[in-house]
mmCIF file of C-alpha atoms in Angstrom:
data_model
loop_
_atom_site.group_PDB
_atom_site.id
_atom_site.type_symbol
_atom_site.label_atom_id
_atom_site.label_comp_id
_atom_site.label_asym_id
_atom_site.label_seq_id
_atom_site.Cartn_x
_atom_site.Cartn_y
_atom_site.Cartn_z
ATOM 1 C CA UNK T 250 0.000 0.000 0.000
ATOM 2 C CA UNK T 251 1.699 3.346 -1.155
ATOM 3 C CA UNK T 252 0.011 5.195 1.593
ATOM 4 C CA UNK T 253 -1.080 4.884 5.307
ATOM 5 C CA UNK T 254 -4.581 5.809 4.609
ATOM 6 C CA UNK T 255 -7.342 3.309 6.410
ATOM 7 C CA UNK T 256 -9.321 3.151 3.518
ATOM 8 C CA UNK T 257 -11.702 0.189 4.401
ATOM 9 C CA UNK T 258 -14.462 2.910 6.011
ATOM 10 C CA UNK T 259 -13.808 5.390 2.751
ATOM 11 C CA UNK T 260 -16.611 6.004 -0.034
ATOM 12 C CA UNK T 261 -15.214 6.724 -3.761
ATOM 13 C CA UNK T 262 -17.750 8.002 -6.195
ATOM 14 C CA UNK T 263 -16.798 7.733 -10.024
ATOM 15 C CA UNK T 264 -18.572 9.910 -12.568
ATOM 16 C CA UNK T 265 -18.120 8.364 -16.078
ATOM 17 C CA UNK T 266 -19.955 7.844 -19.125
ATOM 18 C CA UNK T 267 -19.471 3.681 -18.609
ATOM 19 C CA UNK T 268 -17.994 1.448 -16.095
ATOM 20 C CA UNK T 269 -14.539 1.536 -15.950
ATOM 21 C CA UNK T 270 -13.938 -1.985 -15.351
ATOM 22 C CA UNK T 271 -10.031 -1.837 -15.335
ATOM 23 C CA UNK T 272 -10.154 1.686 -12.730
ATOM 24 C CA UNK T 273 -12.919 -0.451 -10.440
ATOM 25 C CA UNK T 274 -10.371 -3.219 -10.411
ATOM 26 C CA UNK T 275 -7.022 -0.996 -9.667
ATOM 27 C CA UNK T 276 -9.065 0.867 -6.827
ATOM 28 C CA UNK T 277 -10.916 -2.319 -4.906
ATOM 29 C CA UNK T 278 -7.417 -3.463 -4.222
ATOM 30 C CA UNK T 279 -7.771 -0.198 -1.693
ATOM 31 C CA UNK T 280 -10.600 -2.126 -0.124
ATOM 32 C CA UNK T 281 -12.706 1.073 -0.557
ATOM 33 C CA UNK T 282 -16.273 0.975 -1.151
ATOM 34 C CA UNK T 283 -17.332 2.295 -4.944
ATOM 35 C CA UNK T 284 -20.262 4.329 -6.070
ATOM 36 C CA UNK T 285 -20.177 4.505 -9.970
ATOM 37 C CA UNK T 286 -22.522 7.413 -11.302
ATOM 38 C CA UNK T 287 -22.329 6.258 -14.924
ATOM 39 C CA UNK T 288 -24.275 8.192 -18.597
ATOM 40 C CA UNK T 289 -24.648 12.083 -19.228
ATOM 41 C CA UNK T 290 -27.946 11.629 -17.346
ATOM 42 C CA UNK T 291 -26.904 10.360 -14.223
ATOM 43 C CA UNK T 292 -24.088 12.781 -14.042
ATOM 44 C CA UNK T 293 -26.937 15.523 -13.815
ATOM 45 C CA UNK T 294 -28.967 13.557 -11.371
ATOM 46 C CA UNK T 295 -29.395 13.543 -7.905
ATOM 47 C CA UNK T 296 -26.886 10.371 -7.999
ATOM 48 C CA UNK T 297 -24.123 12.810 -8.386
ATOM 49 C CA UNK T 298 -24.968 14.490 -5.656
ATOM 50 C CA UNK T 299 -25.029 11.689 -2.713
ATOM 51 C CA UNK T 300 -22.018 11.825 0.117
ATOM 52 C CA UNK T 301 -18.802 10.518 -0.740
ATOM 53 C CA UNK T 302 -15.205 10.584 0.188
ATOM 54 C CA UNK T 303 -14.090 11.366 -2.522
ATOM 55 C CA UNK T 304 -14.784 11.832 -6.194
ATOM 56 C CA UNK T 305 -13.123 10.709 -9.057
ATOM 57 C CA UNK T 306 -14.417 12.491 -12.529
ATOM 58 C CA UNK T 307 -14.026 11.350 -15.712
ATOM 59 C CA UNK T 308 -13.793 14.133 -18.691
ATOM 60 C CA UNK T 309 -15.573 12.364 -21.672
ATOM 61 C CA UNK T 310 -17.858 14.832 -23.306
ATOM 62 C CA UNK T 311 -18.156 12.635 -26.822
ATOM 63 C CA UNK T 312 -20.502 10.864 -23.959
ATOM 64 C CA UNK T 313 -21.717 13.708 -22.475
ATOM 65 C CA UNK T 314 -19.261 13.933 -19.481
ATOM 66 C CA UNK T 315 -18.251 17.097 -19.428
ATOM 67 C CA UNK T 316 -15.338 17.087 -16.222
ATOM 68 C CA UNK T 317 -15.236 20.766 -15.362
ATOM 69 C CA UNK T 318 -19.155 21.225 -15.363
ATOM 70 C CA UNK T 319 -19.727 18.496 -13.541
ATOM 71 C CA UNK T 320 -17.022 19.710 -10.769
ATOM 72 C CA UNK T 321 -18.904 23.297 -10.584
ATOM 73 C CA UNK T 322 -21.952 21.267 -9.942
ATOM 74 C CA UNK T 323 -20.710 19.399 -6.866
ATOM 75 C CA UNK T 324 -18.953 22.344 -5.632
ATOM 76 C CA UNK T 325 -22.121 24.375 -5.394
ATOM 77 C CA UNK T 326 -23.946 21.977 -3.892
ATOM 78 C CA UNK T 327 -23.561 22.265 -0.043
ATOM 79 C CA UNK T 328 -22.495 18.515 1.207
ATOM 80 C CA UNK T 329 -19.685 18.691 -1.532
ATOM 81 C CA UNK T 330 -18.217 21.604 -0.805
ATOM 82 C CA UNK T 331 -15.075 20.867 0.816
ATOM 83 C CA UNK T 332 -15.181 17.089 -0.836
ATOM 84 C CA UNK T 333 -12.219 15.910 -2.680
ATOM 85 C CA UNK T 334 -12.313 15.815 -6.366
ATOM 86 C CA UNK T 335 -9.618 14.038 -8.621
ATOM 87 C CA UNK T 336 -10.445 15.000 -12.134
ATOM 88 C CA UNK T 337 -8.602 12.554 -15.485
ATOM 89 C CA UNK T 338 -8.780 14.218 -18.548
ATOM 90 C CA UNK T 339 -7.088 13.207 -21.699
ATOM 91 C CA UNK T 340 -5.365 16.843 -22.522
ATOM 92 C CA UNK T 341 -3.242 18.827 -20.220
ATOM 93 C CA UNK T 342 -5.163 21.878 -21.825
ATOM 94 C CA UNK T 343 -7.905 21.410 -19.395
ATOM 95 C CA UNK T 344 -6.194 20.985 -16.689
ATOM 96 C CA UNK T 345 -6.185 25.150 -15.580
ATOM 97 C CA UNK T 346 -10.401 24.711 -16.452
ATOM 98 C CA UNK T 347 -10.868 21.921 -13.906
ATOM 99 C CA UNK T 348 -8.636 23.598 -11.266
ATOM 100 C CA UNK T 349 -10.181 26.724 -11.869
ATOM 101 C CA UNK T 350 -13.678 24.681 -11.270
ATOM 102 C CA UNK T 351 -12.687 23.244 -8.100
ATOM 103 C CA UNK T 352 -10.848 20.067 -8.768
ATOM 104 C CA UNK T 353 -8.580 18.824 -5.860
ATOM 105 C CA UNK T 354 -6.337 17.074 -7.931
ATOM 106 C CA UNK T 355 -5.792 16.374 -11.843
ATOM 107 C CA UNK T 356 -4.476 13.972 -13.757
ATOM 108 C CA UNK T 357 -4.181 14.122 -17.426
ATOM 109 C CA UNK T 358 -2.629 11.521 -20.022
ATOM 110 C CA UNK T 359 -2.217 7.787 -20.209
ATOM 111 C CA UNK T 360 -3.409 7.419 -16.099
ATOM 112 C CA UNK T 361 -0.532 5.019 -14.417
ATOM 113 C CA UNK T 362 -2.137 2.248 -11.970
ATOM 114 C CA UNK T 363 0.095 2.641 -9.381
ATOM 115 C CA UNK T 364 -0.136 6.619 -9.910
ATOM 116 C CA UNK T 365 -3.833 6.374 -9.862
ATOM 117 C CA UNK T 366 -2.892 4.642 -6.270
ATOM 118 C CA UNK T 367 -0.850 6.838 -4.229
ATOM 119 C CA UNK T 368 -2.913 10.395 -5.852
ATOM 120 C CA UNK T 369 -6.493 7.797 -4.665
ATOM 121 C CA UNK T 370 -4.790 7.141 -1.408
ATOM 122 C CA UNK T 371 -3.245 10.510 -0.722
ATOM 123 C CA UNK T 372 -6.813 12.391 -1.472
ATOM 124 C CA UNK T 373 -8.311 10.123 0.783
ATOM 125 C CA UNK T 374 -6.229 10.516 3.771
ATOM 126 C CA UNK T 375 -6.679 14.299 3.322
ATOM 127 C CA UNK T 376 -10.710 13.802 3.543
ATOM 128 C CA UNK T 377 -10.611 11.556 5.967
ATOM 129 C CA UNK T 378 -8.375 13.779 8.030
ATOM 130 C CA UNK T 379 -10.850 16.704 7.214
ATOM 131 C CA UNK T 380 -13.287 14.845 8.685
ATOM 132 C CA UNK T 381 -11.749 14.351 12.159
ATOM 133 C CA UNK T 382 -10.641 17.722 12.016
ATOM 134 C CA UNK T 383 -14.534 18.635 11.389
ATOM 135 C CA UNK T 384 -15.636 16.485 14.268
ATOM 136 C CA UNK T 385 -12.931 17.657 16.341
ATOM 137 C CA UNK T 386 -14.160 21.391 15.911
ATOM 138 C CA UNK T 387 -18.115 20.671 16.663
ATOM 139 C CA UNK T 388 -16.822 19.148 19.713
ATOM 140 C CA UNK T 389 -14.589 22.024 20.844
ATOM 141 C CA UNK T 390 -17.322 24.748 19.345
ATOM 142 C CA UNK T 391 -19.681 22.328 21.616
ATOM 143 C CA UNK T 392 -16.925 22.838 24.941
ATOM 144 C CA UNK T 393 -16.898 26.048 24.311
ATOM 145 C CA UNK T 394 -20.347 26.791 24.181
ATOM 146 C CA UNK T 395 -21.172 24.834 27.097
ATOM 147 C CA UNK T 396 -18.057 26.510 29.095
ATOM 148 C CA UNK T 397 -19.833 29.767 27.828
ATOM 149 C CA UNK T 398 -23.369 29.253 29.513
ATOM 150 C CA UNK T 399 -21.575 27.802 32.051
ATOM 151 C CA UNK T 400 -20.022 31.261 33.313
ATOM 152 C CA UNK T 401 -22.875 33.143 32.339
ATOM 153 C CA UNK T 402 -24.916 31.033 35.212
ATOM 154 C CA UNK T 403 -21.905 31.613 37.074
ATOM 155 C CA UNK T 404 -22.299 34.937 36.552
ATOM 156 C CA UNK T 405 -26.048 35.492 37.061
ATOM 157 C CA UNK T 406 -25.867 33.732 40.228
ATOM 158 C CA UNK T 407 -23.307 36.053 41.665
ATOM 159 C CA UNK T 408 -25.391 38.817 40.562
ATOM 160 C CA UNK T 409 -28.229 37.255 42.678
ATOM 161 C CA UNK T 410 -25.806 36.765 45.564
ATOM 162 C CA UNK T 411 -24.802 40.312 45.690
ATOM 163 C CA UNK T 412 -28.324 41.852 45.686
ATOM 164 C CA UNK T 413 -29.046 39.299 48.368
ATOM 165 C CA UNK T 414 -26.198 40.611 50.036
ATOM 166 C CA UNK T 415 -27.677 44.261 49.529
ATOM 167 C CA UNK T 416 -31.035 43.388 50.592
ATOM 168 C CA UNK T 417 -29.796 42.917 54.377
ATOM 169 C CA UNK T 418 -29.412 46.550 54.359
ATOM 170 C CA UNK T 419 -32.533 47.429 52.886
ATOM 171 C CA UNK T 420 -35.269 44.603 53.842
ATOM 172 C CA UNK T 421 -37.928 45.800 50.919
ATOM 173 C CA UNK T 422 -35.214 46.223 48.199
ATOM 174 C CA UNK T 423 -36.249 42.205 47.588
ATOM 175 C CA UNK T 424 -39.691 42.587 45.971
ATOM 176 C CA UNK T 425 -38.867 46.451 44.902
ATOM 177 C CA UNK T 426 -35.808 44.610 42.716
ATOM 178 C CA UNK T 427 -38.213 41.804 41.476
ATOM 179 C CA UNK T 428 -41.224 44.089 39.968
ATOM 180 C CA UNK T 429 -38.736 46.756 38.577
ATOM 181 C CA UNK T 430 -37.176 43.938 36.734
ATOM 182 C CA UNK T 431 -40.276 42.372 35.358
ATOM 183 C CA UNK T 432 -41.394 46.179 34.090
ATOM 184 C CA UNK T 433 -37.741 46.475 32.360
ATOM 185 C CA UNK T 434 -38.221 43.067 30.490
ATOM 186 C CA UNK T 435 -42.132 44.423 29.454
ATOM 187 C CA UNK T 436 -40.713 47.851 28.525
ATOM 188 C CA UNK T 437 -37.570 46.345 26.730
ATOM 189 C CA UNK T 438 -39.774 44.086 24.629
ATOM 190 C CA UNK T 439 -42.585 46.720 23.678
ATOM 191 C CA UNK T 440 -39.725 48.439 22.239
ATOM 192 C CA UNK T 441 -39.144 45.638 20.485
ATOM 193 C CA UNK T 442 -35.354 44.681 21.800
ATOM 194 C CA UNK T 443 -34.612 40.535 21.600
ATOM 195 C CA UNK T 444 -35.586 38.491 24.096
ATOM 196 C CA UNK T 445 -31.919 38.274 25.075
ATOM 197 C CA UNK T 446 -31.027 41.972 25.483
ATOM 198 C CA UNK T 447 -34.265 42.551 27.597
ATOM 199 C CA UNK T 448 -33.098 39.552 29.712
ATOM 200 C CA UNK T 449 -29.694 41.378 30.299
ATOM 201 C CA UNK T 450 -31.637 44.783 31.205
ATOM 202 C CA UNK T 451 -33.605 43.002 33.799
ATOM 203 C CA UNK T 452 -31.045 41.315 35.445
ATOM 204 C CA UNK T 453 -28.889 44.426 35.430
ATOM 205 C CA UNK T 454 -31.730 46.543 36.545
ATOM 206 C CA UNK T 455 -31.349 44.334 40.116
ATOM 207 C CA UNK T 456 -28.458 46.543 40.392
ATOM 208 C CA UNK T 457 -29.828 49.685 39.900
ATOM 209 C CA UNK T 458 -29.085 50.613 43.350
ATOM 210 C CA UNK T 459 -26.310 49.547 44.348
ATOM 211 C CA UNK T 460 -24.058 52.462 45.129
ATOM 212 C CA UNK T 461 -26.614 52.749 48.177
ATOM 213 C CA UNK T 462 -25.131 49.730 50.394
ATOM 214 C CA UNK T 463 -22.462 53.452 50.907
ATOM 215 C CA UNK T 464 -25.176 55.363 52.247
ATOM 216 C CA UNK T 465 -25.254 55.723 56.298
ATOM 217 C CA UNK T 466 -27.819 53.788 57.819
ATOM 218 C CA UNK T 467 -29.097 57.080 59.201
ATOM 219 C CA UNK T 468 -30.084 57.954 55.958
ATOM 220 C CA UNK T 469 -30.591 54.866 54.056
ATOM 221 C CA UNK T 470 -33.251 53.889 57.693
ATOM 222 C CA UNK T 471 -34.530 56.895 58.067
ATOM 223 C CA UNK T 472 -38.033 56.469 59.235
ATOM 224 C CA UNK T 473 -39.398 59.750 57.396
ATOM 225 C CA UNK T 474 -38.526 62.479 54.745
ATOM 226 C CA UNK T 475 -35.144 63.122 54.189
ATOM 227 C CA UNK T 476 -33.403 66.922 54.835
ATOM 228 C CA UNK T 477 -31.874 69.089 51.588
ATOM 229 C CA UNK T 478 -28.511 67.861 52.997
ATOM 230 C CA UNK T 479 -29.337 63.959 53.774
ATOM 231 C CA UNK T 480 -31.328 63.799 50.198
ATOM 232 C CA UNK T 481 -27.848 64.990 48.483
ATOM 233 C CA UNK T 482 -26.026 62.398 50.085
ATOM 234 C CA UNK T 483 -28.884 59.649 48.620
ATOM 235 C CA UNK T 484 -27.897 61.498 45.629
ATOM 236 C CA UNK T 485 -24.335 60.269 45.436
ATOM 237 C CA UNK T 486 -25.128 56.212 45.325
ATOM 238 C CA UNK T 487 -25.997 56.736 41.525
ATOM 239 C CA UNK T 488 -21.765 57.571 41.379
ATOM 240 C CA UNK T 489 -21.111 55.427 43.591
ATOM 241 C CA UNK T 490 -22.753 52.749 42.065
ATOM 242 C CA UNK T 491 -21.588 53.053 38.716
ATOM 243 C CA UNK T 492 -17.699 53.166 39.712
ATOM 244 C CA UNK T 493 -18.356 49.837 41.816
ATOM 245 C CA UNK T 494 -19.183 48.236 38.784
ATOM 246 C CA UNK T 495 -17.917 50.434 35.554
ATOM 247 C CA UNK T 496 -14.428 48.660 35.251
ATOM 248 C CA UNK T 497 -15.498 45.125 34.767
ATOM 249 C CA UNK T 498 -15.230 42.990 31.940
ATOM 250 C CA UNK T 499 -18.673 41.480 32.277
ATOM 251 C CA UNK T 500 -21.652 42.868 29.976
ATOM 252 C CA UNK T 501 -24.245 42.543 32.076
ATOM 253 C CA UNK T 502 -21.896 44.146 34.601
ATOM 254 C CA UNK T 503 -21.391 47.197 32.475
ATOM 255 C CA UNK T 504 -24.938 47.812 31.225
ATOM 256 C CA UNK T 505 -25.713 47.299 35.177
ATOM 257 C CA UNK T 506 -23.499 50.423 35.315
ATOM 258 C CA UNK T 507 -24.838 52.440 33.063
ATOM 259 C CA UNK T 508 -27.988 51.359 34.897
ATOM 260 C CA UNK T 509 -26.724 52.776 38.245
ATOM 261 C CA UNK T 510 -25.630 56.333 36.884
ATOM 262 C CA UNK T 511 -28.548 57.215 34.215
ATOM 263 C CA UNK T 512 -31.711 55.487 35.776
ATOM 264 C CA UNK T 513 -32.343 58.912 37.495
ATOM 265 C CA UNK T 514 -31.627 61.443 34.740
ATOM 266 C CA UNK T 515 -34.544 62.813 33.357
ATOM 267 C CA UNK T 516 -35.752 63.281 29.789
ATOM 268 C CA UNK T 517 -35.724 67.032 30.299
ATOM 269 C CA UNK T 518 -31.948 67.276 31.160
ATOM 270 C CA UNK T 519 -33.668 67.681 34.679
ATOM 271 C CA UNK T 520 -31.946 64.532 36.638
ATOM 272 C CA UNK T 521 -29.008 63.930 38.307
ATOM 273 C CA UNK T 522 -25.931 63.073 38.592
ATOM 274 C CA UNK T 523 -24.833 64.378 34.766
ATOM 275 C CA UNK T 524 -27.704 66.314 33.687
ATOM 276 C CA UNK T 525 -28.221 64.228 30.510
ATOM 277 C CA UNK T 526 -31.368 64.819 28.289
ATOM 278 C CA UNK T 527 -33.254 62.548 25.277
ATOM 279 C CA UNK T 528 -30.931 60.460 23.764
ATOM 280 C CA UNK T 529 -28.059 61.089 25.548
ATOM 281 C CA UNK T 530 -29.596 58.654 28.183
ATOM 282 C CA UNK T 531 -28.630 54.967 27.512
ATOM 283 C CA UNK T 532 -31.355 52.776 27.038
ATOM 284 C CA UNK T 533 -31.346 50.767 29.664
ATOM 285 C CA UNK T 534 -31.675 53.951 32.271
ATOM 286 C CA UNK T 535 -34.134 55.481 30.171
ATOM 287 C CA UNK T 536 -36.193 52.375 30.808
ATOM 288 C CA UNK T 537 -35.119 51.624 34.418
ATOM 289 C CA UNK T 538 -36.437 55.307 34.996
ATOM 290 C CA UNK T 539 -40.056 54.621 33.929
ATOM 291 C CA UNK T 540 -39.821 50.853 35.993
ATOM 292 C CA UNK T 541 -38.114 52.345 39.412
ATOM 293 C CA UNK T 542 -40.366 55.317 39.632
ATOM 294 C CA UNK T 543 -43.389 53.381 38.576
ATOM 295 C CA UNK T 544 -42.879 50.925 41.688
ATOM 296 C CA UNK T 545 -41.693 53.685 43.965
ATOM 297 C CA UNK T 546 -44.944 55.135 43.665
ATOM 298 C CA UNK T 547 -47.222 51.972 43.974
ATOM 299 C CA UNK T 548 -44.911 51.373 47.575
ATOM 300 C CA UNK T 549 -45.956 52.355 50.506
ATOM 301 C CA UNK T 550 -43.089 54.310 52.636
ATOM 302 C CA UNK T 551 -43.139 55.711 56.300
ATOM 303 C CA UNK T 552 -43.046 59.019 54.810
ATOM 304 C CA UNK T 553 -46.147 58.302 51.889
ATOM 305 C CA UNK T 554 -48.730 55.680 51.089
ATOM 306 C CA UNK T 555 -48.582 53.763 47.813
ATOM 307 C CA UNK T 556 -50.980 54.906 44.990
ATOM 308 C CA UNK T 557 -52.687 52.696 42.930
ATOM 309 C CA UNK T 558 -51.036 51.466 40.060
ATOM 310 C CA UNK T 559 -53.622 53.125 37.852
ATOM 311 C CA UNK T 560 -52.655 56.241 38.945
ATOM 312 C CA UNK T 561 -49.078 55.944 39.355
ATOM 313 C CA UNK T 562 -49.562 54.671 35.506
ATOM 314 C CA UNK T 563 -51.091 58.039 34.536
ATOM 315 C CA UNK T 564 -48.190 59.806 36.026
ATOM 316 C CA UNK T 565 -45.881 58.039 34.035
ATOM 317 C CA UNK T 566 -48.029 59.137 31.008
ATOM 318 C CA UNK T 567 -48.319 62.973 32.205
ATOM 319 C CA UNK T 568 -44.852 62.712 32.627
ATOM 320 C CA UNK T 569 -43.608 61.199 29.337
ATOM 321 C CA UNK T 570 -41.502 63.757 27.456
ATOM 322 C CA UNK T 571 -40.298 65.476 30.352
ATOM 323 C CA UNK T 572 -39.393 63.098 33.155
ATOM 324 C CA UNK T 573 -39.417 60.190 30.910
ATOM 325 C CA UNK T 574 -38.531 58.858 27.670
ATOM 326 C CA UNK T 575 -42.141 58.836 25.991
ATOM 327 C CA UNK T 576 -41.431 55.445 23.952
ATOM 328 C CA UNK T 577 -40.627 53.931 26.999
ATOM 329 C CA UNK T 578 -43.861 55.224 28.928
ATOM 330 C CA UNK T 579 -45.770 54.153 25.451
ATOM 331 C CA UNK T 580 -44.328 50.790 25.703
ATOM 332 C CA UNK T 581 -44.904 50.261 29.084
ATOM 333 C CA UNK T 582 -48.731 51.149 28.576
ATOM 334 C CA UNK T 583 -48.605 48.757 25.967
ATOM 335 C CA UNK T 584 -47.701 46.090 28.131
ATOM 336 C CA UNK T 585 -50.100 46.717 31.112
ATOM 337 C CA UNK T 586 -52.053 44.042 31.306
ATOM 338 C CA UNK T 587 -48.283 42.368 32.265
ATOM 339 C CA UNK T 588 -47.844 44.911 34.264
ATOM 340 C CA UNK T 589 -50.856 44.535 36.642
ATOM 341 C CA UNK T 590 -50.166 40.340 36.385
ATOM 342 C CA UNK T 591 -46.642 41.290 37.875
ATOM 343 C CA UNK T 592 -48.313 43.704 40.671
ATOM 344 C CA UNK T 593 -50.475 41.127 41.759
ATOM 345 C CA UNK T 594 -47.870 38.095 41.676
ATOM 346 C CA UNK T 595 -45.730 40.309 43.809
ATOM 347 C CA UNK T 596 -47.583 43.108 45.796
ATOM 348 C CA UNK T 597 -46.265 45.650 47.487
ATOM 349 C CA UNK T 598 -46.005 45.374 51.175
ATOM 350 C CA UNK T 599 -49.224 47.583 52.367
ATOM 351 C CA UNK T 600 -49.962 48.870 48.707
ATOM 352 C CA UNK T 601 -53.208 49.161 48.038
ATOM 353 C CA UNK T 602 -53.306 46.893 44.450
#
């Protein structure tokens, strides 16, 4: 054998115009199995077109063979793409037109037996190695994959953990989180973002307030309305909350960010900490805005009691174009039979739903 090729498992097709008994012979001594797609007709069949190893064409067009057309056919059909394709041809003149259509190999001439061999063998061990190489990718694209959503659980659940974490400072930041997220994923999809990126704003929204676990508990617990002085120092955990998590690496840790800076500024250029207006605004705050406010009103607080959804809804709407983004308000109106189905899933402690 002029080659260490394990050919028993390999598939040879042969398009001709008749059997070639005395190229059958010469390539069963490689104990491969042989397909034969034989006549003009077959050639343009579907027979051509089955898988195979590789494919051995025959340039005859007195029978209606014609090598170069038949190699652009199996090259634009999508299972023989990457398939290896010896092309014999009587003239060396066509060898450039059969390269040029995709052949693997050519061989032109008086075709040598032993030749035929060791080009057969060669082609063979380069498909077969293509193939382990292909299955050896969709495994490792397969690792990877799984490795990915591996560390994005991994990531979510430390997400969880840390708002956990901040809940113990604020015992009603649990629910609060929960119904601001579900209004981000309603608003994100009536704007018509994937399923995916209003995932991601929800999740990040959880951390819309973290820059507050730096307020003093004599601000953060204060049983009633807060002083000019203590209300700008409630001001600052939209900063503070934003370099906590600016620098990482993570997306969802990043959009949470932007989350914890913007989700106060205002439409109008009115909010704080930048003064940012319209579009200046990402996103995400824009529609964290319309969800926080919407459940700070429907909460009941020491210092106010909790409206009713529909009229903490109608605010939102008076207030779309100046306080809020108006296609988020729009969107979130859209969505209010969700809305109300979140409410009531998870009411707020003493709010009149």
């Amino acid at each position: 054998m002029p080659a260490s090729v394990e050919t028993a498992s390999a598939l040879i097709a042969i398009v001709c115009a008749s059997a070639p008994v005395h190229l059958v012979l010469n390539l069963r001594s490689l104990d491969c199995a042989i397909r034969l797609v034989t006549g003009a007709k077959a050639a343009a069949s579907d027979d051509l077109f089955h898988p195979a190893d590789l494919v051995i064409v025959m340039h005859d067009p007195d029978s209606g063979i014609d090598g170069p057309t038949v190699i652009r056919d199996l090259r634009d059909h999508e299972g023989h793409a990457r398939t290896a394709i010896l092309f014999l041809g009587a003239s060396a003149a066509l060898r450039r037109t059969a390269v040029e259509a995709g052949a693997t190999d050519v061989m032109t001439g008086p075709i040598d037996p032993l030749d035929l061999q060791i080009r057969v063998c060669n082609l063979l061990e380069l498909a077969l190695a293509r193939q382990v190489l292909h299955r050896q990718s969709v495994a490792m694209c397969r690792d990877v994959d799984r490795a990915g959503a591996e560390a994005a659980s991994r990531e979510r659940e430390i997400i969880r953990r840390l708002m956990l974490a901040a809940e113990f400072r604020d015992d009603q930041a649990g629910d609060h989180l929960t119904r601001v997220a579900g209004c981000a994923i309603a608003i994100a999809e009536g704007l018509g973002l994937s399923e995916g990126d209003a995932n991601d704003i929800a999740l990040a929204s959880t951390m819309h307030d973290i820059g507050k676990i730096s307020i003093p508990d004599s601000i953060l617990m204060k049983p009633g309305p807060l002083s000019d002085s203590e209300r700008e120092e409630m001001k600052h955990h939209a900063i503070r909350g934003y370099r906590m998590l600016y620098d990482s690496p993570s997306h969802l840790l990043q959009l949470a960010s932007d989350i914890a800076l913007t989700h106060h500024e205002r439409w109008d250029g009115g909010g704080y900490p930048q003064g940012l207006s319209t579009t200046q605004i990402p996103l995400a705050g824009r529609i964290v805005a319309v969800a926080d406010v919407f459940d700070a009103l429907i909460s009941e607080r020491v210092y106010k009691k909790a409206w009713t959804p529909e009229a903490a809804r109608r605010h939102l709407e008076e207030h779309a174009g100046t306080h809020f983004d108006p296609d988020c308000v729009a969107a979130f109106v859209a969505r209010w039979d969700d809305i109300l189905g979140l409410v009531e899933s998870n009411p707020p402690e003493s709010a009149t739903v």
